[in-house]
């Protein structure tokens, strides 16, 4: 099982490189991506995902025990880069599945001429690059107004509107704006409705995905463990932007340039606060 092999390899590398053998702080970073593949393919409520999760949990526990025994004192920070939407067929809240070819067909019907639309590929509708500025503006306006005809589309946003949405007081609009980076290649950003997923064709109609502004895709856990720490649970929402300064404080280095969020003080020893 790939996650077990990777974590076993991490332990072997820590010993071979003599992590923790001197007074300099060492950093070991791991991306446990096997769980991502299992979640996409089978869904987070599947037996396959549960089995993978249990195996990963036990293997991670073995690695932490080994590091603590041979390389301590240690601190461990665990988080994730995204959440996931439940598999639509098993989601008690409802929802559904967006098929890209259906959205492409709808987009071609909405614009003045079908050939103005190239295709929809999550998360953007792409237009013919040869369109004039007037044609492009007309196509974007038509798609913004009409793509919500699809029951799985919350809204469609022309990429030029991203900057205004980033300053919105509405958390969903702000998340949409922050999801559209400058100079993105597509023209219209399509936001799935809550509990809807864009089908990833593995196989068609199976699995699930992420990438929406809704809570289940946005919220992830942050777990910090270190020698001598007292158990604490923080239940209020915490910005994921606080992870980097927390890690920097644990390492005893300055946070990355531009970081404005404070570290999680509850995760730090008194000397690092």
mmCIF file of C-alpha atoms in Angstrom:
data_model
loop_
_atom_site.group_PDB
_atom_site.id
_atom_site.type_symbol
_atom_site.label_atom_id
_atom_site.label_comp_id
_atom_site.label_asym_id
_atom_site.label_seq_id
_atom_site.Cartn_x
_atom_site.Cartn_y
_atom_site.Cartn_z
ATOM 1 C CA UNK A 1 0.000 0.000 0.000
ATOM 2 C CA UNK A 2 1.652 3.199 -1.219
ATOM 3 C CA UNK A 3 1.038 5.306 1.899
ATOM 4 C CA UNK A 4 2.481 2.646 4.213
ATOM 5 C CA UNK A 5 5.533 2.248 1.974
ATOM 6 C CA UNK A 6 6.094 6.006 1.816
ATOM 7 C CA UNK A 7 5.898 6.493 5.580
ATOM 8 C CA UNK A 8 8.197 3.523 6.175
ATOM 9 C CA UNK A 9 10.655 5.072 3.704
ATOM 10 C CA UNK A 10 10.414 8.404 5.547
ATOM 11 C CA UNK A 11 11.430 6.700 8.782
ATOM 12 C CA UNK A 12 14.386 5.025 7.094
ATOM 13 C CA UNK A 13 15.517 8.322 5.568
ATOM 14 C CA UNK A 14 15.236 10.103 8.931
ATOM 15 C CA UNK A 15 17.577 7.534 10.445
ATOM 16 C CA UNK A 16 19.970 7.516 7.488
ATOM 17 C CA UNK A 17 20.213 11.329 7.483
ATOM 18 C CA UNK A 18 20.504 11.415 11.306
ATOM 19 C CA UNK A 19 17.676 13.886 11.778
ATOM 20 C CA UNK A 20 17.736 15.372 15.256
ATOM 21 C CA UNK A 21 21.325 14.334 15.889
ATOM 22 C CA UNK A 22 22.504 17.899 16.618
ATOM 23 C CA UNK A 23 21.110 21.183 17.900
ATOM 24 C CA UNK A 24 19.986 22.362 14.447
ATOM 25 C CA UNK A 25 16.276 21.999 13.765
ATOM 26 C CA UNK A 26 15.528 19.533 10.937
ATOM 27 C CA UNK A 27 12.397 19.655 8.770
ATOM 28 C CA UNK A 28 10.752 16.545 7.303
ATOM 29 C CA UNK A 29 7.849 17.269 4.914
ATOM 30 C CA UNK A 30 5.553 14.517 3.594
ATOM 31 C CA UNK A 31 2.632 14.627 1.166
ATOM 32 C CA UNK A 32 0.307 11.690 1.796
ATOM 33 C CA UNK A 33 -1.319 11.858 -1.623
ATOM 34 C CA UNK A 34 -2.560 8.271 -1.795
ATOM 35 C CA UNK A 35 -5.618 9.234 0.256
ATOM 36 C CA UNK A 36 -6.427 11.878 -2.332
ATOM 37 C CA UNK A 37 -6.531 9.302 -5.137
ATOM 38 C CA UNK A 38 -8.686 6.922 -3.084
ATOM 39 C CA UNK A 39 -11.099 9.712 -2.150
ATOM 40 C CA UNK A 40 -11.434 10.898 -5.740
ATOM 41 C CA UNK A 41 -11.989 7.412 -7.125
ATOM 42 C CA UNK A 42 -14.272 5.857 -4.502
ATOM 43 C CA UNK A 43 -15.562 8.782 -2.418
ATOM 44 C CA UNK A 44 -14.943 9.728 1.227
ATOM 45 C CA UNK A 45 -17.787 7.521 2.481
ATOM 46 C CA UNK A 46 -16.463 4.349 0.795
ATOM 47 C CA UNK A 47 -14.991 1.262 2.437
ATOM 48 C CA UNK A 48 -11.924 1.706 0.244
ATOM 49 C CA UNK A 49 -11.306 5.175 1.659
ATOM 50 C CA UNK A 50 -11.890 4.009 5.232
ATOM 51 C CA UNK A 51 -9.440 1.136 4.774
ATOM 52 C CA UNK A 52 -6.812 3.471 3.302
ATOM 53 C CA UNK A 53 -7.394 6.012 6.075
ATOM 54 C CA UNK A 54 -6.981 3.397 8.840
ATOM 55 C CA UNK A 55 -3.798 2.065 7.264
ATOM 56 C CA UNK A 56 -2.420 5.597 6.862
ATOM 57 C CA UNK A 57 -3.283 6.445 10.484
ATOM 58 C CA UNK A 58 -1.488 3.372 11.839
ATOM 59 C CA UNK A 59 1.548 3.933 9.608
ATOM 60 C CA UNK A 60 1.772 7.595 10.608
ATOM 61 C CA UNK A 61 1.554 6.584 14.263
ATOM 62 C CA UNK A 62 4.455 4.172 13.797
ATOM 63 C CA UNK A 63 6.529 6.884 12.122
ATOM 64 C CA UNK A 64 5.848 9.424 14.880
ATOM 65 C CA UNK A 65 6.686 6.858 17.592
ATOM 66 C CA UNK A 66 9.964 6.032 15.839
ATOM 67 C CA UNK A 67 10.891 9.699 15.414
ATOM 68 C CA UNK A 68 10.034 10.444 19.039
ATOM 69 C CA UNK A 69 12.110 7.500 20.298
ATOM 70 C CA UNK A 70 15.194 8.155 18.163
ATOM 71 C CA UNK A 71 15.099 11.785 17.079
ATOM 72 C CA UNK A 72 13.192 13.724 19.739
ATOM 73 C CA UNK A 73 12.094 16.193 20.856
ATOM 74 C CA UNK A 74 9.781 16.567 17.872
ATOM 75 C CA UNK A 75 6.765 18.571 16.734
ATOM 76 C CA UNK A 76 4.255 17.324 14.169
ATOM 77 C CA UNK A 77 1.885 19.487 12.108
ATOM 78 C CA UNK A 78 -0.789 17.763 9.999
ATOM 79 C CA UNK A 79 -3.200 19.522 7.666
ATOM 80 C CA UNK A 80 -4.666 19.225 4.160
ATOM 81 C CA UNK A 81 -4.767 21.310 1.000
ATOM 82 C CA UNK A 82 -8.514 20.879 0.459
ATOM 83 C CA UNK A 83 -11.663 19.088 1.587
ATOM 84 C CA UNK A 84 -13.972 17.012 -0.600
ATOM 85 C CA UNK A 85 -17.610 16.880 -1.694
ATOM 86 C CA UNK A 86 -19.444 13.636 -0.825
ATOM 87 C CA UNK A 87 -20.237 11.290 -3.689
ATOM 88 C CA UNK A 88 -23.540 12.690 -5.046
ATOM 89 C CA UNK A 89 -25.357 9.332 -5.087
ATOM 90 C CA UNK A 90 -24.557 8.848 -1.376
ATOM 91 C CA UNK A 91 -24.964 12.417 -0.159
ATOM 92 C CA UNK A 92 -28.044 12.826 2.100
ATOM 93 C CA UNK A 93 -28.012 16.554 1.296
ATOM 94 C CA UNK A 94 -28.658 15.819 -2.378
ATOM 95 C CA UNK A 95 -26.599 17.400 -5.108
ATOM 96 C CA UNK A 96 -25.576 15.924 -8.407
ATOM 97 C CA UNK A 97 -22.961 15.593 -11.107
ATOM 98 C CA UNK A 98 -21.915 18.113 -13.777
ATOM 99 C CA UNK A 99 -20.745 16.565 -17.027
ATOM 100 C CA UNK A 100 -18.366 18.888 -18.915
ATOM 101 C CA UNK A 101 -19.727 17.967 -22.353
ATOM 102 C CA UNK A 102 -23.235 19.019 -21.238
ATOM 103 C CA UNK A 103 -21.946 22.399 -20.002
ATOM 104 C CA UNK A 104 -20.034 22.886 -23.257
ATOM 105 C CA UNK A 105 -23.213 22.184 -25.242
ATOM 106 C CA UNK A 106 -25.232 24.617 -23.096
ATOM 107 C CA UNK A 107 -22.558 27.309 -23.468
ATOM 108 C CA UNK A 108 -22.591 26.953 -27.265
ATOM 109 C CA UNK A 109 -26.371 27.483 -27.268
ATOM 110 C CA UNK A 110 -26.133 30.629 -25.150
ATOM 111 C CA UNK A 111 -23.657 32.625 -27.226
ATOM 112 C CA UNK A 112 -24.513 34.322 -30.554
ATOM 113 C CA UNK A 113 -22.556 31.719 -32.556
ATOM 114 C CA UNK A 114 -21.704 28.181 -31.281
ATOM 115 C CA UNK A 115 -18.153 28.331 -32.613
ATOM 116 C CA UNK A 116 -17.419 31.195 -30.204
ATOM 117 C CA UNK A 117 -17.113 28.591 -27.423
ATOM 118 C CA UNK A 118 -14.236 26.125 -27.493
ATOM 119 C CA UNK A 119 -15.149 23.984 -24.471
ATOM 120 C CA UNK A 120 -15.792 23.852 -20.752
ATOM 121 C CA UNK A 121 -13.003 22.240 -18.785
ATOM 122 C CA UNK A 122 -13.188 22.679 -15.040
ATOM 123 C CA UNK A 123 -13.285 25.402 -13.882
ATOM 124 C CA UNK A 124 -13.379 27.587 -17.030
ATOM 125 C CA UNK A 125 -15.319 28.040 -20.245
ATOM 126 C CA UNK A 126 -12.784 28.762 -22.984
ATOM 127 C CA UNK A 127 -13.678 31.013 -25.904
ATOM 128 C CA UNK A 128 -12.228 31.224 -29.405
ATOM 129 C CA UNK A 129 -9.037 33.305 -29.017
ATOM 130 C CA UNK A 130 -9.694 34.987 -32.375
ATOM 131 C CA UNK A 131 -12.827 36.777 -31.133
ATOM 132 C CA UNK A 132 -12.842 40.551 -31.174
ATOM 133 C CA UNK A 133 -13.093 42.364 -27.844
ATOM 134 C CA UNK A 134 -16.767 43.164 -28.582
ATOM 135 C CA UNK A 135 -17.556 39.531 -29.422
ATOM 136 C CA UNK A 136 -15.748 38.331 -26.326
ATOM 137 C CA UNK A 137 -17.642 40.745 -24.080
ATOM 138 C CA UNK A 138 -20.981 39.648 -25.591
ATOM 139 C CA UNK A 139 -20.135 35.975 -25.151
ATOM 140 C CA UNK A 140 -19.045 36.454 -21.533
ATOM 141 C CA UNK A 141 -22.235 38.387 -20.715
ATOM 142 C CA UNK A 142 -24.390 35.655 -22.274
ATOM 143 C CA UNK A 143 -22.600 32.914 -20.365
ATOM 144 C CA UNK A 144 -22.765 34.784 -17.055
ATOM 145 C CA UNK A 145 -26.503 35.230 -17.518
ATOM 146 C CA UNK A 146 -27.368 31.790 -18.876
ATOM 147 C CA UNK A 147 -25.105 29.083 -17.474
ATOM 148 C CA UNK A 148 -27.089 29.001 -14.235
ATOM 149 C CA UNK A 149 -29.807 27.279 -16.302
ATOM 150 C CA UNK A 150 -27.856 24.146 -15.485
ATOM 151 C CA UNK A 151 -29.120 22.928 -12.082
ATOM 152 C CA UNK A 152 -25.573 22.200 -10.958
ATOM 153 C CA UNK A 153 -24.218 25.702 -11.642
ATOM 154 C CA UNK A 154 -24.370 28.233 -8.805
ATOM 155 C CA UNK A 155 -23.126 31.071 -10.996
ATOM 156 C CA UNK A 156 -20.728 31.899 -13.823
ATOM 157 C CA UNK A 157 -18.264 34.759 -13.472
ATOM 158 C CA UNK A 158 -16.206 36.516 -16.142
ATOM 159 C CA UNK A 159 -12.592 36.487 -15.036
ATOM 160 C CA UNK A 160 -12.364 40.287 -15.269
ATOM 161 C CA UNK A 161 -14.711 40.518 -12.279
ATOM 162 C CA UNK A 162 -12.376 38.586 -9.977
ATOM 163 C CA UNK A 163 -10.697 41.638 -8.458
ATOM 164 C CA UNK A 164 -14.031 43.131 -7.361
ATOM 165 C CA UNK A 165 -15.183 39.839 -5.852
ATOM 166 C CA UNK A 166 -12.000 39.525 -3.775
ATOM 167 C CA UNK A 167 -13.105 42.617 -1.843
ATOM 168 C CA UNK A 168 -16.668 41.335 -1.303
ATOM 169 C CA UNK A 169 -18.080 40.971 2.200
ATOM 170 C CA UNK A 170 -19.896 37.817 1.083
ATOM 171 C CA UNK A 171 -17.641 34.831 1.940
ATOM 172 C CA UNK A 172 -18.694 32.785 -1.105
ATOM 173 C CA UNK A 173 -18.175 35.678 -3.532
ATOM 174 C CA UNK A 174 -14.814 36.439 -1.918
ATOM 175 C CA UNK A 175 -13.760 32.790 -2.208
ATOM 176 C CA UNK A 176 -14.759 32.822 -5.889
ATOM 177 C CA UNK A 177 -12.686 35.941 -6.516
ATOM 178 C CA UNK A 178 -9.656 34.494 -4.724
ATOM 179 C CA UNK A 179 -9.965 31.320 -6.820
ATOM 180 C CA UNK A 180 -9.410 33.246 -10.059
ATOM 181 C CA UNK A 181 -5.736 34.126 -10.329
ATOM 182 C CA UNK A 182 -4.597 36.980 -12.574
ATOM 183 C CA UNK A 183 -3.911 36.050 -16.208
ATOM 184 C CA UNK A 184 -5.930 32.843 -16.078
ATOM 185 C CA UNK A 185 -6.367 31.219 -19.517
ATOM 186 C CA UNK A 186 -10.159 30.844 -19.444
ATOM 187 C CA UNK A 187 -12.788 33.537 -19.876
ATOM 188 C CA UNK A 188 -15.677 32.423 -17.620
ATOM 189 C CA UNK A 189 -15.246 30.755 -14.222
ATOM 190 C CA UNK A 190 -18.040 28.261 -13.481
ATOM 191 C CA UNK A 191 -18.994 27.756 -9.818
ATOM 192 C CA UNK A 192 -20.756 24.447 -9.089
ATOM 193 C CA UNK A 193 -23.825 24.551 -6.875
ATOM 194 C CA UNK A 194 -23.417 23.284 -3.326
ATOM 195 C CA UNK A 195 -23.068 19.470 -3.171
ATOM 196 C CA UNK A 196 -22.534 19.232 -6.947
ATOM 197 C CA UNK A 197 -19.297 17.889 -8.418
ATOM 198 C CA UNK A 198 -17.739 18.163 -11.863
ATOM 199 C CA UNK A 199 -17.412 14.623 -13.206
ATOM 200 C CA UNK A 200 -13.780 13.589 -13.625
ATOM 201 C CA UNK A 201 -14.484 10.580 -15.850
ATOM 202 C CA UNK A 202 -12.846 7.867 -13.712
ATOM 203 C CA UNK A 203 -15.075 6.149 -14.745
ATOM 204 C CA UNK A 204 -17.838 8.476 -15.965
ATOM 205 C CA UNK A 205 -20.373 8.943 -13.220
ATOM 206 C CA UNK A 206 -18.104 7.634 -10.453
ATOM 207 C CA UNK A 207 -16.071 9.123 -7.655
ATOM 208 C CA UNK A 208 -16.056 12.735 -6.532
ATOM 209 C CA UNK A 209 -13.872 15.816 -6.483
ATOM 210 C CA UNK A 210 -13.353 19.252 -4.893
ATOM 211 C CA UNK A 211 -12.547 22.783 -5.974
ATOM 212 C CA UNK A 212 -15.678 24.720 -5.001
ATOM 213 C CA UNK A 213 -16.086 27.592 -2.497
ATOM 214 C CA UNK A 214 -18.502 25.611 -0.327
ATOM 215 C CA UNK A 215 -17.729 24.610 3.257
ATOM 216 C CA UNK A 216 -16.970 20.915 2.715
ATOM 217 C CA UNK A 217 -14.336 21.763 0.113
ATOM 218 C CA UNK A 218 -12.831 24.654 2.103
ATOM 219 C CA UNK A 219 -12.624 23.403 5.662
ATOM 220 C CA UNK A 220 -9.741 21.154 6.689
ATOM 221 C CA UNK A 221 -8.365 20.080 10.057
ATOM 222 C CA UNK A 222 -5.112 21.369 11.523
ATOM 223 C CA UNK A 223 -3.470 19.076 14.075
ATOM 224 C CA UNK A 224 -0.317 20.025 15.976
ATOM 225 C CA UNK A 225 1.472 17.691 18.369
ATOM 226 C CA UNK A 226 4.738 18.255 20.208
ATOM 227 C CA UNK A 227 6.554 16.924 23.247
ATOM 228 C CA UNK A 228 5.199 18.367 26.471
ATOM 229 C CA UNK A 229 2.081 19.936 24.948
ATOM 230 C CA UNK A 230 -1.212 19.839 26.838
ATOM 231 C CA UNK A 231 -4.258 18.627 24.855
ATOM 232 C CA UNK A 232 -6.399 21.465 23.527
ATOM 233 C CA UNK A 233 -9.225 21.689 21.020
ATOM 234 C CA UNK A 234 -9.877 24.918 19.102
ATOM 235 C CA UNK A 235 -13.401 24.804 17.700
ATOM 236 C CA UNK A 236 -13.736 28.246 16.121
ATOM 237 C CA UNK A 237 -12.736 28.657 12.455
ATOM 238 C CA UNK A 238 -9.005 29.283 11.994
ATOM 239 C CA UNK A 239 -7.509 30.648 8.793
ATOM 240 C CA UNK A 240 -5.347 28.145 6.919
ATOM 241 C CA UNK A 241 -2.975 31.090 6.374
ATOM 242 C CA UNK A 242 -1.895 30.628 10.007
ATOM 243 C CA UNK A 243 -0.294 27.245 9.266
ATOM 244 C CA UNK A 244 2.844 28.694 7.621
ATOM 245 C CA UNK A 245 3.687 31.132 10.458
ATOM 246 C CA UNK A 246 2.996 28.372 12.994
ATOM 247 C CA UNK A 247 5.442 26.059 11.244
ATOM 248 C CA UNK A 248 7.986 28.891 11.027
ATOM 249 C CA UNK A 249 7.662 29.550 14.779
ATOM 250 C CA UNK A 250 8.173 25.850 15.554
ATOM 251 C CA UNK A 251 11.299 25.898 13.372
ATOM 252 C CA UNK A 252 12.571 29.100 14.985
ATOM 253 C CA UNK A 253 12.761 30.994 11.691
ATOM 254 C CA UNK A 254 11.045 34.061 10.255
ATOM 255 C CA UNK A 255 7.701 33.459 8.497
ATOM 256 C CA UNK A 256 7.525 33.694 4.698
ATOM 257 C CA UNK A 257 7.555 37.185 3.221
ATOM 258 C CA UNK A 258 4.104 38.713 3.001
ATOM 259 C CA UNK A 259 2.562 36.561 5.748
ATOM 260 C CA UNK A 260 0.253 38.730 7.845
ATOM 261 C CA UNK A 261 -1.579 36.084 9.878
ATOM 262 C CA UNK A 262 -0.269 35.226 13.371
ATOM 263 C CA UNK A 263 0.797 31.700 14.354
ATOM 264 C CA UNK A 264 -1.448 29.417 16.385
ATOM 265 C CA UNK A 265 -0.205 30.281 19.863
ATOM 266 C CA UNK A 266 -1.830 27.226 21.439
ATOM 267 C CA UNK A 267 0.452 25.035 19.298
ATOM 268 C CA UNK A 268 3.690 26.694 20.392
ATOM 269 C CA UNK A 269 5.917 26.223 23.435
ATOM 270 C CA UNK A 270 6.103 29.278 25.682
ATOM 271 C CA UNK A 271 9.580 30.114 24.350
ATOM 272 C CA UNK A 272 8.254 30.509 20.780
ATOM 273 C CA UNK A 273 5.219 32.709 21.538
#
